[in-house]
Amino acid sequence: MGDGAKVKVAVRVRPINKRELDLKTYCCIDMRNNDTFLDNREDSKKPRKKFAYDHCFWSIDPSDERFASQEVVFDALGRSVLQSSFDGYNACIFAYGQTGSGKSYTMMGLSQDEKLKGVIPRLCDSMFAKIAENKDTRLSYKVEVSYMEIYCERVRDLLCGKETKHNLKVREHNTLGTYVEGLSTLAVRSFWDIESIMLEGNKSRTVAATQMNAESSRSHAVFSIVLTQTLFDPETNAGNEKVSRTGLVDLAGSERAGKSGALGERLKEGSNINKSLHTLGLVISALAEI
């Protein structure tokens, strides 16, 4: 990250939805600055639990002075990642949480409303805005993107369309590291190019209705941006390249079969989602101990 931190953790609370209102649920969470408090409604004598994070976003009531909009979330999380990419460092943002918790809204948002756009379109837009500010004629930029989903432990290219979906293989290279063989990589020249690519990719993404979420993501989506900066040196008549990769990940939500009402194919999908999220949790725990 731009300020020197390797890993940051943020938590966001969404508004109570219609299903929860019908069930007459209540909000048991409160946030103050970067602290999150969890009330113990079963035993009021016990003190509420306190959790500290790098960022806490209170997005329940727009009239509340603490309300965190899409712009606030991006300013806190996206801008440092954007700066890291221009500095030549790899970075990643991923949304993790239960199904229906607002991960896709945070990452993608609503394209119809400028104020409701999520982290991914805002970061892409800001990247091209920053490129446009460049006044150094020796410096040139190239931006390439790819979009894939991991569905039931299989990798699919979201830029090939639903009709030509086929499973891709994950390979490991001595120099390049882990990569996906055959994944489409498209060069883009503007934010509008990226927006059209994302819209087409989202049409191919696997979603389905459950009792907890009418449009539940049944796959993990990974949008990757490769930024190549080339500085031309007139003395040597050669260019020096600086390459960074930014991963923007919208994970499928964890779920309980009893609450989601998943049966058949939906149940199989949920099992694979929970399995992969558990593995990711183990990886994060291992990294935290390094």
GROMACS .gro file of N, CA, C and O in nm, residues 32-99:
model
  272
   32ARG      N    1  -1.751   0.327   1.569
   32ARG     CA    2  -1.696   0.456   1.610
   32ARG      C    3  -1.552   0.463   1.563
   32ARG      O    4  -1.468   0.383   1.606
   33ASN      N    5  -1.526   0.557   1.472
   33ASN     CA    6  -1.392   0.570   1.411
   33ASN      C    7  -1.354   0.436   1.347
   33ASN      O    8  -1.425   0.387   1.262
   34ASN      N    9  -1.244   0.377   1.391
   34ASN     CA   10  -1.199   0.250   1.333
   34ASN      C   11  -1.229   0.131   1.423
   34ASN      O   12  -1.164   0.026   1.411
   35ASP      N   13  -1.325   0.146   1.513
   35ASP     CA   14  -1.365   0.038   1.603
   35ASP      C   15  -1.507  -0.007   1.571
   35ASP      O   16  -1.596   0.074   1.545
   36THR      N   17  -1.527  -0.138   1.573
   36THR     CA   18  -1.658  -0.196   1.552
   36THR      C   19  -1.702  -0.267   1.679
   36THR      O   20  -1.625  -0.344   1.738
   37PHE      N   21  -1.825  -0.241   1.721
   37PHE     CA   22  -1.878  -0.298   1.844
   37PHE      C   23  -1.994  -0.392   1.813
   37PHE      O   24  -2.081  -0.359   1.731
   38LEU      N   25  -1.994  -0.507   1.879
   38LEU     CA   26  -2.099  -0.606   1.861
   38LEU      C   27  -2.173  -0.625   1.992
   38LEU      O   28  -2.114  -0.666   2.093
   39ASP      N   29  -2.303  -0.592   1.991
   39ASP     CA   30  -2.384  -0.602   2.113
   39ASP      C   31  -2.417  -0.748   2.145
   39ASP      O   32  -2.436  -0.830   2.056
   40ASN      N   33  -2.426  -0.776   2.274
   40ASN     CA   34  -2.468  -0.908   2.320
   40ASN      C   35  -2.613  -0.898   2.365
   40ASN      O   36  -2.642  -0.869   2.481
   41ARG      N   37  -2.707  -0.920   2.272
   41ARG     CA   38  -2.849  -0.904   2.303
   41ARG      C   39  -2.902  -1.017   2.391
   41ARG      O   40  -3.003  -1.002   2.458
   42GLU      N   41  -2.835  -1.133   2.391
   42GLU     CA   42  -2.882  -1.245   2.473
   42GLU      C   43  -2.853  -1.223   2.621
   42GLU      O   44  -2.924  -1.273   2.706
   43ASP      N   45  -2.749  -1.149   2.650
   43ASP     CA   46  -2.715  -1.121   2.789
   43ASP      C   47  -2.666  -0.976   2.797
   43ASP      O   48  -2.550  -0.946   2.769
   44SER      N   49  -2.756  -0.886   2.834
   44SER     CA   50  -2.724  -0.744   2.838
   44SER      C   51  -2.621  -0.708   2.944
   44SER      O   52  -2.563  -0.600   2.941
   45LYS      N   53  -2.600  -0.796   3.040
   45LYS     CA   54  -2.502  -0.770   3.145
   45LYS      C   55  -2.358  -0.782   3.095
   45LYS      O   56  -2.267  -0.722   3.151
   46LYS      N   57  -2.341  -0.861   2.991
   46LYS     CA   58  -2.207  -0.879   2.935
   46LYS      C   59  -2.170  -0.758   2.850
   46LYS      O   60  -2.254  -0.705   2.777
   47PRO      N   61  -2.046  -0.712   2.859
   47PRO     CA   62  -2.005  -0.595   2.776
   47PRO      C   63  -2.002  -0.633   2.630
   47PRO      O   64  -1.979  -0.748   2.593
   48ARG      N   65  -2.028  -0.536   2.545
   48ARG     CA   66  -2.026  -0.564   2.402
   48ARG      C   67  -1.883  -0.583   2.354
   48ARG      O   68  -1.788  -0.525   2.408
   49LYS      N   69  -1.868  -0.663   2.251
   49LYS     CA   70  -1.735  -0.697   2.200
   49LYS      C   71  -1.684  -0.586   2.109
   49LYS      O   72  -1.761  -0.524   2.036
   50LYS      N   73  -1.554  -0.564   2.114
   50LYS     CA   74  -1.491  -0.458   2.036
   50LYS      C   75  -1.389  -0.517   1.941
   50LYS      O   76  -1.308  -0.602   1.979
   51PHE      N   77  -1.393  -0.471   1.815
   51PHE     CA   78  -1.299  -0.516   1.713
   51PHE      C   79  -1.238  -0.394   1.645
   51PHE      O   80  -1.309  -0.300   1.611
   52ALA      N   81  -1.107  -0.397   1.627
   52ALA     CA   82  -1.036  -0.284   1.565
   52ALA      C   83  -0.993  -0.322   1.423
   52ALA      O   84  -0.941  -0.431   1.399
   53TYR      N   85  -1.018  -0.231   1.328
   53TYR     CA   86  -0.981  -0.252   1.189
   53TYR      C   87  -0.908  -0.128   1.138
   53TYR      O   88  -0.907  -0.024   1.203
   54ASP      N   89  -0.849  -0.141   1.020
   54ASP     CA   90  -0.785  -0.025   0.959
   54ASP      C   91  -0.889   0.078   0.916
   54ASP      O   92  -0.865   0.199   0.924
   55HIS      N   93  -1.005   0.029   0.871
   55HIS     CA   94  -1.114   0.119   0.830
   55HIS      C   95  -1.246   0.055   0.867
   55HIS      O   96  -1.264  -0.067   0.853
   56CYS      N   97  -1.340   0.136   0.915
   56CYS     CA   98  -1.476   0.092   0.942
   56CYS      C   99  -1.572   0.184   0.867
   56CYS      O  100  -1.568   0.306   0.886
   57PHE      N  101  -1.656   0.124   0.783
   57PHE     CA  102  -1.747   0.203   0.699
   57PHE      C  103  -1.892   0.179   0.742
   57PHE      O  104  -1.943   0.068   0.728
   58TRP      N  105  -1.956   0.283   0.792
   58TRP     CA  106  -2.094   0.277   0.837
   58TRP      C  107  -2.184   0.323   0.722
   58TRP      O  108  -2.193   0.440   0.691
   59SER      N  109  -2.248   0.228   0.654
   59SER     CA  110  -2.325   0.259   0.533
   59SER      C  111  -2.472   0.223   0.549
   59SER      O  112  -2.539   0.186   0.452
   60ILE      N  113  -2.524   0.235   0.670
   60ILE     CA  114  -2.663   0.198   0.695
   60ILE      C  115  -2.760   0.311   0.662
   60ILE      O  116  -2.856   0.293   0.587
   61ASP      N  117  -2.735   0.430   0.715
   61ASP     CA  118  -2.830   0.540   0.701
   61ASP      C  119  -2.762   0.661   0.637
   61ASP      O  120  -2.671   0.720   0.695
   62PRO      N  121  -2.804   0.699   0.515
   62PRO     CA  122  -2.741   0.814   0.447
   62PRO      C  123  -2.754   0.945   0.523
   62PRO      O  124  -2.674   1.037   0.501
   63SER      N  125  -2.851   0.955   0.612
   63SER     CA  126  -2.869   1.079   0.689
   63SER      C  127  -2.775   1.087   0.809
   63SER      O  128  -2.762   1.193   0.870
   64ASP      N  129  -2.709   0.975   0.841
   64ASP     CA  130  -2.615   0.972   0.953
   64ASP      C  131  -2.485   1.039   0.912
   64ASP      O  132  -2.433   1.016   0.802
   65GLU      N  133  -2.429   1.119   1.000
   65GLU     CA  134  -2.303   1.190   0.968
   65GLU      C  135  -2.187   1.093   0.948
   65GLU      O  136  -2.086   1.126   0.887
   66ARG      N  137  -2.201   0.971   1.000
   66ARG     CA  138  -2.096   0.870   0.984
   66ARG      C  139  -2.108   0.795   0.852
   66ARG      O  140  -2.021   0.712   0.821
   67PHE      N  141  -2.211   0.821   0.775
   67PHE     CA  142  -2.240   0.742   0.655
   67PHE      C  143  -2.121   0.742   0.558
   67PHE      O  144  -2.065   0.846   0.525
   68ALA      N  145  -2.084   0.621   0.516
   68ALA     CA  146  -1.972   0.603   0.422
   68ALA      C  147  -2.027   0.570   0.284
   68ALA      O  148  -2.082   0.462   0.263
   69SER      N  149  -2.013   0.662   0.190
   69SER     CA  150  -2.061   0.643   0.054
   69SER      C  151  -1.960   0.561  -0.026
   69SER      O  152  -1.851   0.527   0.022
   70GLN      N  153  -1.995   0.531  -0.151
   70GLN     CA  154  -1.903   0.460  -0.240
   70GLN      C  155  -1.774   0.540  -0.259
   70GLN      O  156  -1.665   0.483  -0.266
   71GLU      N  157  -1.786   0.670  -0.266
   71GLU     CA  158  -1.669   0.756  -0.285
   71GLU      C  159  -1.577   0.750  -0.163
   71GLU      O  160  -1.454   0.744  -0.177
   72VAL      N  161  -1.636   0.750  -0.043
   72VAL     CA  162  -1.556   0.742   0.080
   72VAL      C  163  -1.478   0.611   0.085
   72VAL      O  164  -1.359   0.608   0.121
   73VAL      N  165  -1.544   0.502   0.048
   73VAL     CA  166  -1.478   0.371   0.049
   73VAL      C  167  -1.361   0.370  -0.049
   73VAL      O  168  -1.252   0.322  -0.017
   74PHE      N  169  -1.383   0.424  -0.169
   74PHE     CA  170  -1.275   0.425  -0.269
   74PHE      C  171  -1.158   0.513  -0.224
   74PHE      O  172  -1.042   0.475  -0.240
   75ASP      N  173  -1.188   0.630  -0.169
   75ASP     CA  174  -1.082   0.720  -0.123
   75ASP      C  175  -0.995   0.653  -0.017
   75ASP      O  176  -0.873   0.673  -0.013
   76ALA      N  177  -1.057   0.573   0.069
   76ALA     CA  178  -0.982   0.509   0.178
   76ALA      C  179  -0.904   0.387   0.131
   76ALA      O  180  -0.794   0.360   0.181
   77LEU      N  181  -0.958   0.313   0.035
   77LEU     CA  182  -0.897   0.186  -0.005
   77LEU      C  183  -0.835   0.189  -0.145
   77LEU      O  184  -0.728   0.134  -0.167
   78GLY      N  185  -0.906   0.252  -0.240
   78GLY     CA  186  -0.864   0.243  -0.379
   78GLY      C  187  -0.748   0.334  -0.418
   78GLY      O  188  -0.665   0.296  -0.500
   79ARG      N  189  -0.742   0.452  -0.360
   79ARG     CA  190  -0.641   0.549  -0.406
   79ARG      C  191  -0.499   0.504  -0.373
   79ARG      O  192  -0.407   0.526  -0.453
   80SER      N  193  -0.479   0.441  -0.257
   80SER     CA  194  -0.344   0.393  -0.224
   80SER      C  195  -0.302   0.278  -0.314
   80SER      O  196  -0.185   0.265  -0.351
   81VAL      N  197  -0.399   0.193  -0.351
   81VAL     CA  198  -0.370   0.084  -0.444
   81VAL      C  199  -0.336   0.139  -0.582
   81VAL      O  200  -0.244   0.092  -0.650
   82LEU      N  201  -0.409   0.242  -0.624
   82LEU     CA  202  -0.380   0.308  -0.751
   82LEU      C  203  -0.240   0.365  -0.754
   82LEU      O  204  -0.165   0.348  -0.851
   83GLN      N  205  -0.202   0.432  -0.645
   83GLN     CA  206  -0.068   0.490  -0.638
   83GLN      C  207   0.039   0.381  -0.640
   83GLN      O  208   0.145   0.397  -0.703
   84SER      N  209   0.009   0.268  -0.574
   84SER     CA  210   0.104   0.156  -0.574
   84SER      C  211   0.129   0.104  -0.715
   84SER      O  212   0.242   0.069  -0.750
   85SER      N  213   0.024   0.101  -0.796
   85SER     CA  214   0.040   0.052  -0.933
   85SER      C  215   0.130   0.144  -1.015
   85SER      O  216   0.212   0.098  -1.095
   86PHE      N  217   0.119   0.275  -0.995
   86PHE     CA  218   0.204   0.369  -1.067
   86PHE      C  219   0.348   0.367  -1.012
   86PHE      O  220   0.441   0.403  -1.083
   87ASP      N  221   0.361   0.326  -0.887
   87ASP     CA  222   0.495   0.312  -0.828
   87ASP      C  223   0.563   0.182  -0.869
   87ASP      O  224   0.679   0.159  -0.835
   88GLY      N  225   0.488   0.096  -0.940
   88GLY     CA  226   0.546  -0.029  -0.989
   88GLY      C  227   0.525  -0.148  -0.899
   88GLY      O  228   0.590  -0.253  -0.918
   89TYR      N  229   0.434  -0.138  -0.803
   89TYR     CA  230   0.409  -0.249  -0.710
   89TYR      C  231   0.278  -0.320  -0.744
   89TYR      O  232   0.180  -0.256  -0.785
   90ASN      N  233   0.277  -0.450  -0.723
   90ASN     CA  234   0.154  -0.527  -0.738
   90ASN      C  235   0.065  -0.504  -0.616
   90ASN      O  236   0.115  -0.486  -0.504
   91ALA      N  237  -0.065  -0.503  -0.636
   91ALA     CA  238  -0.158  -0.481  -0.526
   91ALA      C  239  -0.288  -0.554  -0.554
   91ALA      O  240  -0.314  -0.597  -0.667
   92CYS      N  241  -0.369  -0.570  -0.450
   92CYS     CA  242  -0.494  -0.644  -0.466
   92CYS      C  243  -0.596  -0.593  -0.365
   92CYS      O  244  -0.563  -0.560  -0.251
   93ILE      N  245  -0.721  -0.587  -0.409
   93ILE     CA  246  -0.834  -0.560  -0.320
   93ILE      C  247  -0.935  -0.671  -0.341
   93ILE      O  248  -0.970  -0.702  -0.455
   94PHE      N  249  -0.980  -0.734  -0.233
   94PHE     CA  250  -1.089  -0.829  -0.251
   94PHE      C  251  -1.195  -0.811  -0.142
   94PHE      O  252  -1.166  -0.771  -0.030
   95ALA      N  253  -1.319  -0.838  -0.183
   95ALA     CA  254  -1.434  -0.826  -0.092
   95ALA      C  255  -1.471  -0.965  -0.043
   95ALA      O  256  -1.497  -1.055  -0.123
   96TYR      N  257  -1.478  -0.979   0.089
   96TYR     CA  258  -1.500  -1.109   0.153
   96TYR      C  259  -1.618  -1.096   0.248
   96TYR      O  260  -1.627  -0.999   0.324
   97GLY      N  261  -1.708  -1.192   0.247
   97GLY     CA  262  -1.821  -1.184   0.340
   97GLY      C  263  -1.930  -1.283   0.307
   97GLY      O  264  -1.923  -1.358   0.209
   98GLN      N  265  -2.035  -1.281   0.387
   98GLN     CA  266  -2.148  -1.372   0.369
   98GLN      C  267  -2.227  -1.333   0.245
   98GLN      O  268  -2.221  -1.219   0.199
   99THR      N  269  -2.301  -1.427   0.189
   99THR     CA  270  -2.384  -1.397   0.073
   99THR      C  271  -2.486  -1.289   0.108
   99THR      O  272  -2.545  -1.289   0.216
   0.00000   0.00000   0.00000
